[in-house]
Short mmCIF file of C-alpha atoms and ligand atoms in Angstrom, two decimals:
data_model
loop_
_atom_site.label_atom_id
_atom_site.label_comp_id
_atom_site.label_asym_id
_atom_site.label_seq_id
_atom_site.Cartn_x
_atom_site.Cartn_y
_atom_site.Cartn_z
CA MET A 12 211.41 124.95 -84.88
CA LYS A 13 209.26 121.92 -83.69
CA THR A 14 208.96 121.08 -79.72
CA ARG A 15 211.35 118.22 -78.92
CA VAL A 16 210.22 114.87 -77.35
CA PHE A 17 212.27 112.89 -75.45
CA SER A 18 211.05 109.26 -74.06
CA GLY A 19 212.85 105.91 -73.01
CA MET A 20 211.89 102.09 -71.73
CA GLN A 21 214.27 99.97 -69.35
CA PRO A 22 215.92 96.95 -71.52
CA THR A 23 215.00 94.63 -68.74
CA GLY A 24 212.53 92.25 -68.43
CA ASN A 25 210.01 91.64 -71.42
CA LEU A 26 208.19 94.91 -72.42
CA HIS A 27 204.35 94.48 -71.58
CA ILE A 28 201.58 95.93 -72.53
CA GLY A 29 201.05 98.69 -69.66
CA ASN A 30 204.14 99.90 -71.46
CA TYR A 31 202.97 99.69 -74.72
CA LEU A 32 199.47 101.52 -73.96
CA GLY A 33 201.17 103.62 -71.35
CA ALA A 34 204.12 105.14 -73.32
CA LEU A 35 204.77 103.58 -76.56
CA LYS A 36 201.62 104.18 -78.40
CA ASN A 37 201.65 107.49 -77.62
CA TRP A 38 205.27 107.66 -78.96
CA VAL A 39 203.86 106.17 -82.43
CA ARG A 40 200.67 109.01 -82.87
CA ILE A 41 202.95 111.94 -81.91
CA GLN A 42 205.83 111.25 -83.67
CA HIS A 43 204.80 113.25 -87.08
CA ASP A 44 203.81 116.35 -85.11
CA TYR A 45 207.38 116.86 -82.52
CA GLU A 46 210.81 116.36 -83.16
CA CYS A 47 211.32 112.96 -81.17
CA ILE A 48 213.89 110.88 -79.59
CA PHE A 49 213.15 107.48 -78.26
CA CYS A 50 216.09 106.25 -75.53
CA ILE A 51 216.68 102.29 -74.62
CA VAL A 52 217.95 103.59 -71.31
CA ASP A 53 219.96 101.13 -70.81
CA LEU A 54 221.89 102.96 -68.21
CA HIS A 55 218.93 103.06 -65.83
CA ALA A 56 218.78 99.19 -66.24
CA ILE A 57 221.83 98.56 -64.15
CA THR A 58 220.87 100.04 -61.19
CA MET A 59 219.30 96.59 -60.88
CA PHE A 60 222.24 93.90 -61.57
CA GLN A 61 221.65 92.48 -65.02
CA GLU A 62 223.70 89.83 -66.60
CA PRO A 63 225.44 91.48 -69.35
CA THR A 64 224.55 89.08 -72.20
CA GLN A 65 221.27 89.23 -71.60
CA LEU A 66 221.15 92.96 -71.17
CA LYS A 67 222.84 93.20 -74.69
CA ALA A 68 219.89 91.19 -76.07
CA LYS A 69 217.10 93.60 -74.29
CA ILE A 70 218.91 96.33 -75.73
CA ALA A 71 218.45 95.15 -79.50
CA GLU A 72 214.82 93.40 -78.48
CA THR A 73 213.66 96.76 -76.87
CA ALA A 74 214.84 98.92 -80.29
CA ALA A 75 212.99 96.35 -82.47
CA LEU A 76 210.21 96.58 -80.41
CA TYR A 77 209.69 100.36 -80.81
CA LEU A 78 210.10 99.74 -84.61
CA ALA A 79 207.20 97.17 -84.51
CA ALA A 80 205.52 99.33 -82.65
CA GLY A 81 205.58 101.78 -85.64
CA ILE A 82 208.47 103.88 -84.75
CA ASP A 83 209.82 105.14 -87.88
CA PRO A 84 213.31 105.71 -87.53
CA LYS A 85 213.51 107.64 -90.44
CA VAL A 86 211.83 110.86 -88.69
CA SER A 87 212.79 109.69 -84.95
CA ALA A 88 215.98 109.13 -83.60
CA VAL A 89 216.19 105.81 -81.44
CA MET A 90 219.37 105.62 -79.64
CA VAL A 91 221.17 103.99 -76.78
CA GLN A 92 221.44 106.12 -73.71
CA SER A 93 225.33 104.78 -73.14
CA PHE A 94 226.13 105.02 -76.97
CA VAL A 95 225.75 109.17 -76.42
CA PRO A 96 228.49 109.73 -73.07
CA ALA A 97 226.77 113.26 -71.79
CA HIS A 98 223.66 111.54 -70.49
CA ALA A 99 226.35 110.36 -67.36
CA GLU A 100 228.03 113.86 -67.73
CA LEU A 101 225.33 115.56 -67.31
CA ALA A 102 223.75 113.51 -64.52
CA TRP A 103 226.68 114.19 -62.05
CA MET A 104 226.38 118.38 -62.82
CA LEU A 105 222.69 117.98 -61.87
CA THR A 106 223.28 115.28 -58.88
CA CYS A 107 225.31 118.53 -57.94
CA VAL A 108 222.25 120.77 -57.50
CA THR A 109 220.03 118.41 -56.08
CA PRO A 110 218.83 118.01 -52.24
CA VAL A 111 219.28 114.18 -51.55
CA GLY A 112 216.22 114.94 -49.40
CA TRP A 113 214.11 115.23 -53.05
CA LEU A 114 215.28 112.18 -54.01
CA GLU A 115 214.63 110.07 -51.06
CA ARG A 116 210.95 111.24 -51.16
CA MET A 117 210.73 109.54 -54.65
CA THR A 118 207.99 106.93 -54.27
CA GLN A 119 209.69 104.55 -56.67
CA TYR A 120 212.73 104.39 -54.53
CA LYS A 121 210.43 103.99 -51.41
CA MET A 122 209.20 100.84 -52.83
CA LYS A 123 212.50 99.44 -54.39
CA ALA A 124 214.46 100.31 -51.34
CA ALA A 125 212.22 98.62 -49.18
CA LYS A 126 212.56 95.40 -51.09
CA GLN A 127 216.02 95.59 -50.50
CA GLU A 128 218.52 94.94 -47.49
CA SER A 129 221.12 97.44 -49.18
CA VAL A 130 220.22 99.64 -51.50
CA GLY A 131 222.35 100.29 -54.86
CA ASP A 132 223.26 104.31 -55.16
CA GLY A 133 222.24 104.18 -58.36
CA ILE A 134 218.42 103.53 -57.09
CA LEU A 135 218.42 106.57 -55.19
CA GLN A 136 220.26 108.64 -58.06
CA TYR A 137 217.85 107.31 -61.17
CA PRO A 138 215.26 110.32 -61.20
CA VAL A 139 218.67 112.63 -61.75
CA LEU A 140 220.00 110.67 -64.56
CA MET A 141 216.45 110.78 -65.71
CA ALA A 142 216.20 114.31 -65.55
CA ALA A 143 219.26 114.45 -67.54
CA ASP A 144 218.36 112.15 -70.33
CA ILE A 145 215.74 114.86 -70.85
CA MET A 146 217.54 117.91 -70.38
CA LEU A 147 220.16 116.91 -72.10
CA TYR A 148 218.12 117.17 -75.23
CA GLN A 149 216.05 120.58 -74.05
CA ALA A 150 212.93 118.12 -74.60
CA GLY A 151 209.65 120.12 -74.04
CA ILE A 152 207.39 117.19 -73.66
CA VAL A 153 208.00 113.60 -71.98
CA PRO A 154 205.23 111.19 -72.84
CA VAL A 155 205.18 108.54 -70.14
CA GLY A 156 203.18 106.60 -68.02
CA GLU A 157 201.84 107.74 -64.56
CA ASP A 158 204.32 106.19 -62.54
CA GLN A 159 206.68 108.35 -64.11
CA ALA A 160 204.50 111.47 -63.04
CA GLN A 161 206.82 112.04 -59.98
CA HIS A 162 209.86 111.57 -61.61
CA LEU A 163 208.86 114.52 -64.06
CA GLU A 164 207.63 116.96 -61.28
CA LEU A 165 211.39 116.22 -59.85
CA THR A 166 212.84 116.94 -63.58
CA ARG A 167 210.98 120.66 -63.48
CA ASP A 168 211.91 121.15 -60.25
CA ILE A 169 216.00 120.47 -60.90
CA ALA A 170 215.57 122.82 -64.17
CA GLN A 171 214.03 125.35 -62.36
CA ARG A 172 216.52 124.78 -59.85
CA PHE A 173 219.60 125.27 -61.99
CA ASN A 174 218.11 127.82 -64.00
CA SER A 175 217.64 130.19 -60.96
CA LEU A 176 221.28 128.92 -59.33
CA TYR A 177 222.91 129.93 -63.13
CA GLY A 178 220.65 131.91 -65.29
CA ASP A 179 218.03 130.38 -68.20
CA THR A 180 220.06 127.47 -69.36
CA PHE A 181 216.68 124.37 -69.65
CA VAL A 182 213.84 124.38 -71.15
CA VAL A 183 211.28 122.68 -68.33
CA PRO A 184 209.36 120.09 -69.71
CA ASP A 185 205.79 119.06 -69.45
CA THR A 186 204.27 115.56 -68.86
CA ALA A 187 202.44 113.45 -71.54
CA LEU A 188 199.90 110.99 -70.07
CA PRO A 189 197.71 109.14 -72.11
CA THR A 190 193.65 109.85 -71.55
CA VAL A 191 193.26 105.72 -71.53
CA GLY A 192 196.05 103.68 -70.47
CA ALA A 193 198.53 105.85 -68.31
CA ARG A 194 198.53 102.56 -65.61
CA ILE A 195 197.77 99.50 -66.58
CA MET A 196 197.45 97.35 -63.32
CA GLY A 197 198.51 93.54 -62.76
CA LEU A 198 196.09 91.37 -64.13
CA ASP A 199 196.72 88.70 -61.02
CA ASP A 200 197.14 91.35 -58.83
CA PRO A 201 195.20 95.01 -59.99
CA THR A 202 196.45 96.53 -56.96
CA VAL A 203 199.57 96.66 -58.07
CA LYS A 204 201.13 98.46 -61.74
CA MET A 205 201.90 95.93 -64.12
CA SER A 206 205.86 96.10 -64.08
CA LYS A 207 208.39 94.10 -66.43
CA SER A 208 209.98 93.45 -63.12
CA GLU A 209 207.16 91.69 -61.63
CA THR A 210 207.87 87.83 -61.95
CA GLY A 211 204.70 85.88 -61.23
CA ALA A 212 203.52 83.81 -64.64
CA TYR A 213 199.64 85.69 -65.12
CA HIS A 214 200.97 89.27 -63.59
CA ALA A 215 201.52 90.77 -67.71
CA VAL A 216 200.88 90.21 -71.08
CA ALA A 217 204.16 90.86 -73.04
CA LEU A 218 204.67 92.47 -76.18
CA LEU A 219 205.90 89.14 -77.46
CA ASP A 220 203.73 86.51 -75.62
CA PRO A 221 202.17 84.13 -78.12
CA PRO A 222 198.46 84.24 -78.68
CA ASP A 223 197.96 81.20 -76.26
CA LYS A 224 199.93 82.70 -73.48
CA ILE A 225 197.99 85.60 -73.91
CA ARG A 226 194.94 83.91 -73.89
CA LYS A 227 195.39 82.19 -70.76
CA THR A 228 197.03 85.30 -68.77
CA ILE A 229 194.01 87.30 -69.29
CA MET A 230 191.18 84.88 -68.71
CA ARG A 231 193.04 83.99 -64.94
CA ALA A 232 193.00 87.83 -64.64
CA THR A 233 191.56 88.79 -61.46
CA THR A 234 187.94 90.08 -61.51
CA ASP A 235 185.99 90.60 -58.34
CA SER A 236 182.52 88.94 -56.47
CA ASN A 237 179.92 90.59 -58.91
CA PRO A 238 178.20 88.11 -61.44
CA GLY A 239 178.85 90.35 -64.34
CA VAL A 240 180.23 94.25 -65.45
CA ASN A 241 178.49 96.49 -63.44
CA PHE A 242 179.95 100.26 -63.76
CA ASP A 243 178.98 101.36 -60.53
CA SER A 244 180.80 98.49 -58.02
CA ALA A 245 183.48 97.26 -60.49
CA GLY A 246 186.09 96.44 -58.58
CA ALA A 247 189.96 97.41 -59.58
CA GLY A 248 190.47 93.82 -61.53
CA VAL A 249 187.36 94.21 -63.96
CA LEU A 250 188.05 98.14 -64.54
CA ASN A 251 191.51 97.15 -65.71
CA LEU A 252 190.23 94.93 -68.03
CA LEU A 253 188.03 97.60 -69.40
CA THR A 254 190.70 99.90 -69.55
CA ILE A 255 192.85 97.46 -72.01
CA TYR A 256 189.68 97.04 -74.09
CA GLN A 257 188.93 100.27 -74.26
CA ALA A 258 192.94 101.81 -74.90
CA PHE A 259 193.52 98.73 -77.72
CA SER A 260 190.04 99.47 -79.37
CA GLY A 261 190.16 103.30 -79.26
CA ALA A 262 186.39 103.04 -78.18
CA THR A 263 184.68 105.89 -76.18
CA ASP A 264 183.48 105.78 -72.73
CA GLN A 265 179.73 105.45 -73.61
CA GLU A 266 180.84 102.84 -76.13
CA ILE A 267 182.45 100.69 -73.56
CA ARG A 268 179.62 101.17 -70.98
CA ALA A 269 177.01 100.12 -74.01
CA GLN A 270 178.88 97.15 -75.04
CA PHE A 271 179.97 95.49 -71.55
CA THR A 272 177.10 96.59 -69.18
CA GLY A 273 175.83 93.22 -67.83
CA MET A 274 178.37 91.18 -69.45
CA ARG A 275 179.95 88.06 -67.73
CA TYR A 276 183.34 88.24 -66.51
CA GLY A 277 184.06 85.18 -69.08
CA ASP A 278 183.00 86.44 -71.87
CA LEU A 279 184.21 89.85 -71.06
CA LYS A 280 187.93 88.36 -70.91
CA LYS A 281 187.22 86.33 -73.94
CA ARG A 282 186.75 89.73 -75.72
CA VAL A 283 189.44 91.41 -73.91
CA ALA A 284 192.06 88.58 -75.50
CA ASP A 285 190.50 88.59 -78.84
CA MET A 286 191.07 92.23 -78.99
CA VAL A 287 195.03 92.28 -77.43
CA ILE A 288 195.63 89.52 -79.98
CA ALA A 289 194.63 90.93 -82.85
CA HIS A 290 196.52 94.02 -82.00
CA LEU A 291 199.59 92.11 -81.32
CA GLU A 292 199.44 89.19 -84.12
CA PRO A 293 200.74 91.60 -86.82
CA PHE A 294 203.09 93.82 -84.34
CA GLN A 295 205.07 90.26 -83.74
CA GLU A 296 205.07 90.01 -87.66
CA ARG A 297 206.67 93.40 -88.32
CA TYR A 298 209.50 92.46 -85.11
CA ARG A 299 210.36 88.89 -86.66
CA GLN A 300 210.77 90.96 -90.22
CA ILE A 301 213.00 93.56 -87.99
CA VAL A 302 215.21 91.12 -86.41
CA SER A 303 215.61 88.80 -89.25
CA GLU A 304 217.27 91.68 -91.55
CA PRO A 305 221.00 91.66 -90.82
CA GLY A 306 222.49 94.90 -89.31
CA TYR A 307 219.55 96.82 -89.61
CA LEU A 308 219.08 97.35 -86.13
CA GLU A 309 222.58 98.13 -85.40
CA GLY A 310 222.61 100.86 -88.22
CA VAL A 311 219.11 102.26 -87.10
CA LEU A 312 220.95 102.82 -83.39
CA ARG A 313 224.13 104.16 -84.94
CA GLU A 314 222.52 106.55 -86.85
CA GLY A 315 220.23 107.62 -84.20
CA ALA A 316 223.03 108.30 -81.28
CA GLU A 317 224.77 110.07 -84.26
CA ARG A 318 221.81 112.16 -85.25
CA ILE A 319 221.37 113.67 -81.73
CA ALA A 320 224.96 113.75 -80.07
CA PRO A 321 225.55 116.96 -81.40
CA ILE A 322 222.25 118.51 -79.64
CA ALA A 323 223.68 116.53 -75.88
CA ASN A 324 227.29 117.80 -76.82
CA ASP A 325 225.68 121.64 -76.97
CA THR A 326 224.08 121.07 -74.07
CA VAL A 327 226.95 119.98 -71.66
CA ARG A 328 229.30 122.31 -73.35
CA LEU A 329 227.07 125.63 -72.60
CA VAL A 330 226.04 123.88 -69.01
CA LYS A 331 230.30 123.39 -68.00
CA ALA A 332 229.62 126.99 -69.10
CA ARG A 333 227.24 128.33 -66.92
CA MET A 334 229.06 126.52 -64.36
CA GLY A 335 232.66 128.21 -64.69
CA MET A 336 234.12 125.04 -66.14
CA GLY A 337 235.60 123.94 -69.75
P1 ATP B 423 210.74 98.07 -64.08
O1 ATP B 423 209.53 97.05 -63.66
O2 ATP B 423 211.70 97.70 -64.74
O3 ATP B 423 210.44 99.42 -63.93
P2 ATP B 423 208.18 98.91 -65.83
O4 ATP B 423 207.07 98.20 -66.81
O5 ATP B 423 207.93 100.16 -64.83
O6 ATP B 423 209.80 97.79 -65.96
P3 ATP B 423 210.00 100.97 -67.46
O7 ATP B 423 210.87 100.71 -68.25
O8 ATP B 423 210.23 101.24 -66.41
O9 ATP B 423 208.58 99.65 -67.40
O10 ATP B 423 208.63 102.28 -67.94
C1 ATP B 423 208.92 102.42 -69.29
C2 ATP B 423 207.35 103.53 -70.05
O11 ATP B 423 206.54 102.36 -69.51
C3 ATP B 423 207.55 104.55 -69.16
O12 ATP B 423 206.94 105.44 -69.66
C4 ATP B 423 206.36 103.90 -67.61
O13 ATP B 423 205.50 105.02 -67.26
C5 ATP B 423 205.32 103.26 -68.76
N1 ATP B 423 205.15 102.10 -68.06
C6 ATP B 423 205.48 101.59 -67.13
N2 ATP B 423 204.56 100.68 -66.68
C7 ATP B 423 203.39 100.61 -67.11
C8 ATP B 423 201.87 100.46 -66.34
N3 ATP B 423 201.66 99.43 -65.98
N4 ATP B 423 200.85 101.50 -67.52
C9 ATP B 423 201.53 102.20 -67.99
N5 ATP B 423 202.51 102.72 -68.42
C10 ATP B 423 203.59 102.26 -67.81
MG1 MG B 424 209.28 101.40 -64.22
#
């Protein structure tokens, strides 16, 4: 049996090149080597208020972006989290084996909590639901960006704790990070990671941005006071631009050094913008085709959920039996 892979994205905001290079690109690369489930995690999205009609539209958009990136729904299951009630059911059972101290230590929780006066319980519980998403399918590999590595460690801890309390039940998953692009930084501020929830107009390149917007955002990217690219003293903004170029091009470290050493920042930005646009234009064309086909996406998502629901239901049955319920 092939190792199972699970990963997902929140249908919030606009998917950006960080999401693509950190996760989606890897999914496409490994989809034929493993049994993959790619999820649109709408139950995670609602940990922050989402305007309902907007959320519905974003769920469809996210699914279409997976397919436009090259996920083949005949090979991988593409599904929406809330279509399969077992996610929420298992999350409760895992909540009951998770010390609250483990959750309060999560960096993302601390950062999100610091931004709000009143913190929703969902923000704290989020990583338990994420553990449930993964463990429900007994996934062995979870390809994500670097910001999710801590949540993956927590998933491993929860799986191990459950196994030690109730006997061997769950696969303990491994994290798979890309070698280049695991943490793309904000173009306006290279000290913070690029995020859908950051609102600055020149923070991110969205996957559906038109070419002129992409170029403008990259040309405005924050760099440093060096006259040109110096690999020994380059600041975070310049390194981020080089990483974006390298991740899209697939070039080696040596090739990047040879191409860019001494280059003026204006020229570097032009090269990066050309590279990003060359990749996103055909991607956007596929996106337009996918969304113009009536009923196609709905069919993909229905079929995806139908395909994997039996696995999820089997796990919930097993967990209930182990815990003495059902
Ligand atoms: P939000 O601000 O809503 O949390 P996000 O940009 O962090 O949005 P998520 O939906 O939380 O996006 O994450 C989807 C996937 O993209 C995860 O695998 C995550 O690790 C990855 N990812 C997110 N941001 C980056 C980034 N800047 N660089 C690399 N990977 C990223
Ligand atoms: Mg995030």
